[in-house]
CSV table of C-alpha atoms in Angstrom, one decimal:
chain,number,residue,atom,x,y,z
U,219,GLU,CA,0.0,0.0,0.0
U,220,LEU,CA,2.9,2.3,0.7
U,221,GLY,CA,4.6,1.5,-2.6
U,222,PHE,CA,7.6,0.2,-0.6
U,223,ILE,CA,10.6,-0.6,-2.8
U,224,TRP,CA,11.9,-4.1,-2.0
U,225,ASP,CA,14.9,-4.0,-4.2
U,226,PRO,CA,16.5,-0.5,-4.1
U,227,TYR,CA,19.7,-1.6,-5.9
U,228,ALA,CA,17.7,-2.7,-8.9
U,229,VAL,CA,15.8,0.6,-8.9
U,230,ALA,CA,19.0,2.6,-8.7
U,231,THR,CA,20.4,1.0,-11.8
U,232,GLN,CA,17.3,2.2,-13.7
U,233,ILE,CA,17.8,5.9,-12.8
U,234,PRO,CA,19.1,7.9,-15.7
U,235,ASP,CA,22.4,9.7,-15.3
U,236,GLN,CA,20.8,13.1,-15.6
U,237,LEU,CA,18.6,12.2,-12.5
U,238,SER,CA,21.6,11.1,-10.4
U,239,PRO,CA,22.5,13.4,-7.4
U,240,ASP,CA,25.7,14.9,-8.8
U,241,ALA,CA,26.4,13.8,-12.3
U,242,SER,CA,28.9,16.5,-13.0
U,243,SER,CA,30.7,15.8,-9.8
U,244,ARG,CA,30.9,12.2,-10.6
U,245,SER,CA,32.3,13.0,-14.1
U,246,ASN,CA,34.9,15.2,-12.5
U,247,ASN,CA,35.7,12.4,-10.0
U,248,ASP,CA,36.1,10.0,-12.9
U,249,SER,CA,39.0,12.2,-14.1
U,250,ASN,CA,40.8,11.7,-10.8
U,251,PRO,CA,42.7,8.4,-11.2
U,252,VAL,CA,42.9,7.7,-7.5
U,253,GLN,CA,39.2,8.1,-6.9
U,254,LYS,CA,38.4,6.1,-10.1
U,255,GLN,CA,40.4,3.2,-8.8
U,256,CYS,CA,38.8,3.4,-5.3
U,257,ARG,CA,35.2,3.5,-6.7
U,258,GLY,CA,35.4,0.1,-8.2
U,259,ARG,CA,37.0,-1.6,-5.2
U,260,PRO,CA,35.5,-3.0,-1.9
U,261,ARG,CA,35.6,-0.7,1.1
U,262,LYS,CA,37.6,-3.1,3.2
U,263,GLU,CA,40.4,-3.2,0.6
U,264,ILE,CA,40.5,0.6,0.5
U,265,ILE,CA,40.7,0.8,4.3
U,266,SER,CA,43.4,-1.9,4.4
U,267,ASN,CA,45.4,-0.1,1.8
U,268,HIS,CA,45.0,3.2,3.7
U,269,ASN,CA,46.2,1.6,6.9
U,270,LYS,CA,49.2,0.2,5.0
U,271,ALA,CA,49.9,3.6,3.6
U,272,SER,CA,49.7,5.1,7.1
U,273,SER,CA,52.1,2.4,8.4
U,274,ALA,CA,54.4,3.1,5.5
U,275,ALA,CA,54.3,6.8,6.3
U,276,ALA,CA,55.1,6.0,10.0
U,277,VAL,CA,58.0,3.9,8.9
U,278,LEU,CA,59.2,6.7,6.7
U,279,ASN,CA,58.9,9.1,9.6
U,280,MET,CA,60.8,6.7,11.9
U,281,ASP,CA,63.4,6.3,9.2
U,282,GLY,CA,63.6,10.0,8.9
U,283,ALA,CA,64.1,10.4,12.7
U,284,THR,CA,66.7,7.7,12.6
U,285,SER,CA,68.4,9.4,9.8
U,286,GLN,CA,68.4,12.6,11.7
U,287,ASN,CA,69.8,10.9,14.8
U,288,ASP,CA,72.5,9.3,12.6
U,289,LYS,CA,73.3,12.6,11.1
U,290,ALA,CA,73.5,14.1,14.6
U,291,GLN,CA,75.7,11.3,15.7
U,292,CYS,CA,77.9,11.7,12.6
U,293,ARG,CA,78.0,15.4,13.1
U,294,ASP,CA,78.9,15.1,16.8
U,295,GLN,CA,81.4,12.3,16.3
U,296,PRO,CA,84.0,14.4,14.6
U,297,ARG,CA,83.4,17.2,17.0
U,298,LYS,CA,84.2,14.9,20.0
U,299,GLU,CA,87.2,13.6,18.2
U,300,VAL,CA,88.3,17.2,17.5
U,301,THR,CA,87.6,18.2,21.1
U,302,SER,CA,89.6,15.2,22.3
U,303,ASN,CA,92.4,16.0,19.9
U,304,ASN,CA,92.4,19.6,21.1
U,305,LYS,CA,92.5,18.5,24.7
U,306,SER,CA,95.3,16.1,23.9
U,307,ASN,CA,97.2,18.8,22.1
U,308,SER,CA,96.6,21.3,24.9
U,309,LYS,CA,98.0,18.8,27.5
U,310,GLU,CA,101.0,18.1,25.3
U,311,ALA,CA,101.6,21.8,24.9
U,312,ALA,CA,101.2,22.4,28.6
U,313,THR,CA,103.6,19.5,29.3
U,314,VAL,CA,106.1,21.0,26.9
U,315,SER,CA,105.6,24.4,28.5
U,316,ASN,CA,106.1,23.0,32.0
U,317,VAL,CA,109.3,21.3,30.9
U,318,ASP,CA,110.6,24.5,29.3
U,319,GLY,CA,109.6,26.5,32.4
U,320,ALA,CA,111.5,24.0,34.6
U,321,THR,CA,114.5,24.1,32.4
U,322,SER,CA,114.4,27.9,32.4
U,323,GLN,CA,114.2,28.0,36.2
U,324,LYS,CA,117.1,25.6,36.5
U,325,THR,CA,119.2,27.8,34.1
U,326,LYS,CA,118.3,30.9,36.1
U,327,ARG,CA,119.1,29.1,39.4
U,328,LYS,CA,122.5,27.9,38.0
U,329,LYS,CA,123.4,31.5,36.9
U,330,SER,CA,122.3,32.9,40.2
U,331,ASP,CA,124.5,30.4,42.1
U,332,GLU,CA,127.5,31.1,39.9
U,333,ASN,CA,127.1,34.8,40.5
U,334,TRP,CA,126.7,34.2,44.3
U,335,SER,CA,129.9,32.0,44.3
U,336,ALA,CA,131.9,34.8,42.7
U,337,TRP,CA,130.8,37.1,45.6
U,338,LEU,CA,131.7,34.4,48.1
U,339,GLU,CA,135.2,34.1,46.7
U,340,LEU,CA,135.5,37.9,47.0
U,341,LEU,CA,134.5,37.6,50.7
U,342,LYS,CA,137.1,34.8,51.3
U,343,ASP,CA,139.8,37.0,49.8
U,344,TYR,CA,138.8,39.9,52.0
U,345,LYS,CA,138.8,37.9,55.1
U,346,GLU,CA,142.2,36.4,54.4
U,347,GLU,CA,143.6,39.9,53.7
U,348,MET,CA,141.9,41.8,56.5
U,349,ASN,CA,141.4,39.0,59.0
U,350,ALA,CA,137.8,40.3,59.4
U,351,PHE,CA,134.5,40.6,57.6
U,352,PRO,CA,133.6,43.8,55.8
U,353,SER,CA,131.5,46.5,57.4
U,354,THR,CA,128.3,47.6,55.6
U,355,SER,CA,129.9,50.4,53.7
U,356,ALA,CA,133.1,48.5,52.9
U,357,ARG,CA,134.2,48.3,49.2
U,358,TYR,CA,136.7,45.8,47.9
U,359,ARG,CA,138.1,45.5,44.4
U,360,GLY,CA,135.5,48.0,43.2
U,361,LYS,CA,132.6,46.0,44.6
U,362,ASN,CA,130.1,46.9,47.4
U,363,LEU,CA,131.1,43.8,49.3
U,364,GLY,CA,129.8,45.2,52.6
U,365,HIS,CA,126.3,45.6,51.2
U,366,TRP,CA,126.4,42.1,49.8
U,367,ALA,CA,127.5,40.6,53.2
U,368,GLU,CA,124.8,42.6,55.0
U,369,TYR,CA,122.2,41.3,52.5
U,370,GLN,CA,123.2,37.7,53.3
U,371,ARG,CA,122.6,38.5,57.0
U,372,ALA,CA,119.1,39.9,56.2
U,373,LEU,CA,118.2,36.8,54.2
U,374,TYR,CA,119.5,34.6,57.1
U,375,ARG,CA,117.3,36.5,59.6
U,376,LYS,CA,114.3,36.1,57.3
U,377,ARG,CA,114.9,32.3,57.1
U,378,GLN,CA,115.3,32.0,60.9
U,379,ASN,CA,112.0,34.0,61.4
U,380,GLY,CA,110.1,31.7,59.0
U,381,ASN,CA,109.7,34.5,56.4
U,382,LEU,CA,111.8,32.7,53.9
U,383,LYS,CA,111.5,29.0,52.9
U,384,ALA,CA,114.4,26.7,53.5
U,385,GLY,CA,114.4,25.7,49.8
U,386,SER,CA,114.6,29.3,48.6
U,387,GLY,CA,117.4,30.0,46.3
U,388,GLN,CA,118.1,33.3,48.0
U,389,MET,CA,119.4,31.5,51.1
U,390,SER,CA,119.4,27.8,50.3
U,391,ASN,CA,120.9,25.1,52.4
U,392,TRP,CA,123.9,25.0,50.1
U,393,ARG,CA,124.6,28.8,50.4
U,394,LEU,CA,124.1,28.7,54.2
U,395,ALA,CA,126.6,25.8,54.5
U,396,LYS,CA,129.1,27.7,52.4
U,397,LEU,CA,128.9,30.8,54.7
U,398,VAL,CA,129.0,28.7,57.8
U,399,GLU,CA,132.1,26.9,56.4
U,400,LEU,CA,133.7,30.4,56.1
U,401,GLU,CA,132.7,31.1,59.8
U,402,PHE,CA,130.7,34.0,58.5
U,403,ASP,CA,129.7,36.7,61.1
U,404,TRP,CA,125.9,36.7,61.3
U,405,GLU,CA,125.7,39.2,64.1
U,406,PRO,CA,128.5,41.8,63.4
U,407,ALA,CA,127.2,44.2,66.0
U,408,LEU,CA,127.3,41.6,68.7
U,409,THR,CA,130.7,40.4,67.5
U,410,ARG,CA,132.1,43.9,67.4
U,411,LYS,CA,130.8,44.4,70.9
U,412,ILE,CA,132.6,41.3,72.2
U,413,GLU,CA,135.7,42.2,70.3
U,414,TRP,CA,135.6,45.7,71.7
U,415,LEU,CA,135.2,44.3,75.2
U,416,ASP,CA,138.3,42.1,74.6
U,417,TRP,CA,140.3,45.1,73.6
U,418,TRP,CA,139.0,47.1,76.6
U,419,GLU,CA,140.0,44.3,79.0
U,420,LEU,CA,143.5,44.3,77.4
U,421,LEU,CA,143.7,48.1,77.9
U,422,LYS,CA,142.6,47.7,81.5
U,423,LYS,CA,145.4,45.1,82.2
U,424,PHE,CA,148.0,47.3,80.5
U,425,LYS,CA,146.9,50.3,82.7
U,426,GLU,CA,147.0,48.2,85.9
U,427,GLU,CA,150.5,46.9,85.0
U,428,THR,CA,152.1,50.1,83.7
U,429,GLY,CA,150.1,52.8,85.4
U,430,HIS,CA,149.5,54.7,82.1
U,431,PHE,CA,147.9,54.3,78.7
U,432,PRO,CA,149.8,53.0,75.7
U,433,SER,CA,151.2,55.1,72.9
U,434,THR,CA,150.2,54.7,69.3
U,435,LYS,CA,153.0,52.2,68.5
U,436,THR,CA,152.6,50.1,71.7
U,437,MET,CA,152.4,46.3,71.3
U,438,TYR,CA,150.9,44.3,74.2
U,439,HIS,CA,150.5,40.5,74.3
U,440,GLY,CA,151.1,40.4,70.6
U,441,LYS,CA,148.3,42.9,69.9
U,442,LYS,CA,148.6,46.4,68.5
U,443,LEU,CA,147.0,47.9,71.6
U,444,GLY,CA,148.3,51.5,70.9
U,445,ARG,CA,146.8,51.5,67.4
U,446,TRP,CA,143.4,50.4,68.8
U,447,VAL,CA,143.5,53.2,71.5
U,448,ASN,CA,144.4,55.7,68.8
U,449,ARG,CA,141.3,54.5,66.8
U,450,GLN,CA,139.0,55.1,69.8
U,451,CYS,CA,140.4,58.7,70.1
U,452,CYS,CA,139.7,59.4,66.4
U,453,LEU,CA,136.1,58.1,66.7
U,454,TYR,CA,135.5,60.1,69.8
U,455,ARG,CA,136.7,63.3,68.1
U,456,GLN,CA,134.4,62.6,65.0
U,457,ARG,CA,131.4,62.3,67.3
U,458,GLN,CA,132.3,65.5,69.1
U,459,ASN,CA,132.7,67.4,65.8
U,460,GLY,CA,129.2,66.2,64.7
U,461,LYS,CA,130.6,63.9,62.0
U,462,MET,CA,129.1,60.8,63.6
U,463,GLU,CA,125.6,60.2,64.9
U,464,THR,CA,125.1,60.0,68.6
U,465,GLY,CA,123.6,56.5,68.3
U,466,SER,CA,126.5,55.1,66.2
U,467,VAL,CA,127.8,51.8,67.4
U,468,GLN,CA,131.4,52.7,66.6
U,469,MET,CA,131.5,55.2,69.5
U,470,SER,CA,128.3,54.8,71.5
U,471,ASP,CA,127.5,56.3,74.9
U,472,TRP,CA,128.1,52.9,76.5
U,473,ARG,CA,131.7,52.7,75.0
U,474,ILE,CA,132.5,56.3,76.1
U,475,THR,CA,131.3,55.4,79.7
U,476,LYS,CA,133.5,52.2,79.7
U,477,MET,CA,136.6,54.2,78.6
U,478,ASN,CA,135.9,56.9,81.2
U,479,GLU,CA,135.8,54.2,83.9
U,480,LEU,CA,139.5,53.6,83.3
U,481,GLY,CA,140.2,57.4,83.5
U,482,PHE,CA,141.1,57.4,79.8
U,483,SER,CA,142.6,60.5,78.2
U,484,TRP,CA,140.9,61.2,74.8
U,485,GLU,CA,143.9,63.1,73.6
U,486,ILE,CA,146.0,61.2,71.0
U,487,ASN,CA,149.5,60.6,72.2
């Protein structure tokens, strides 16, 4: 009664092309080779092929990613090798530089020791000739030997106070041993004081024995006592004339007092 169509596929085949929903569109689609191939094939096959195409694309993407990783690894590999080579070259250069630096230090140390040895020989000659060590202002053979000797004392004091390492080239164990071997006077002020007192004791004995002071040429117990006395008179006169500082060790207040204890006459005989 409703005019129900029991076989719609059969009816569809009888519809003319001009009555179809989109004849022009279909004709255009027929010109597309991909759509033309798909229209005549079952839907499952099309879906299967689509899935295969997606899988292939995924594989291609993975291959592309792998290729990119490989490229990155290939790109990084030479850089690591170059970095490693640079580090190796830097280490070798640093080693060579250290060796050169050590050699340079040894050469400088050797030259310094040779120069120091020349000064030591000069000091030996001075001691043998003068039977004493030079004062600070003493010159010998055109050299400021007194200044050099005083500098050795200053370095020795620094070492004793811990301000100079024992291995320092300025006052090494070898240099110290050489000076000790020479019986170097490390405290000349103290030594001079002791020596002066020895002379003073000799003068005291002479005065007690003879009742007077020695003349310039007097010898006593193998010592040139008269010459020493004459030297004290000259130093005293220099101080009195303002040519010597009051605090000078050569003729200090203490020495003047000691000479006055003996009733010493400051006039040169």
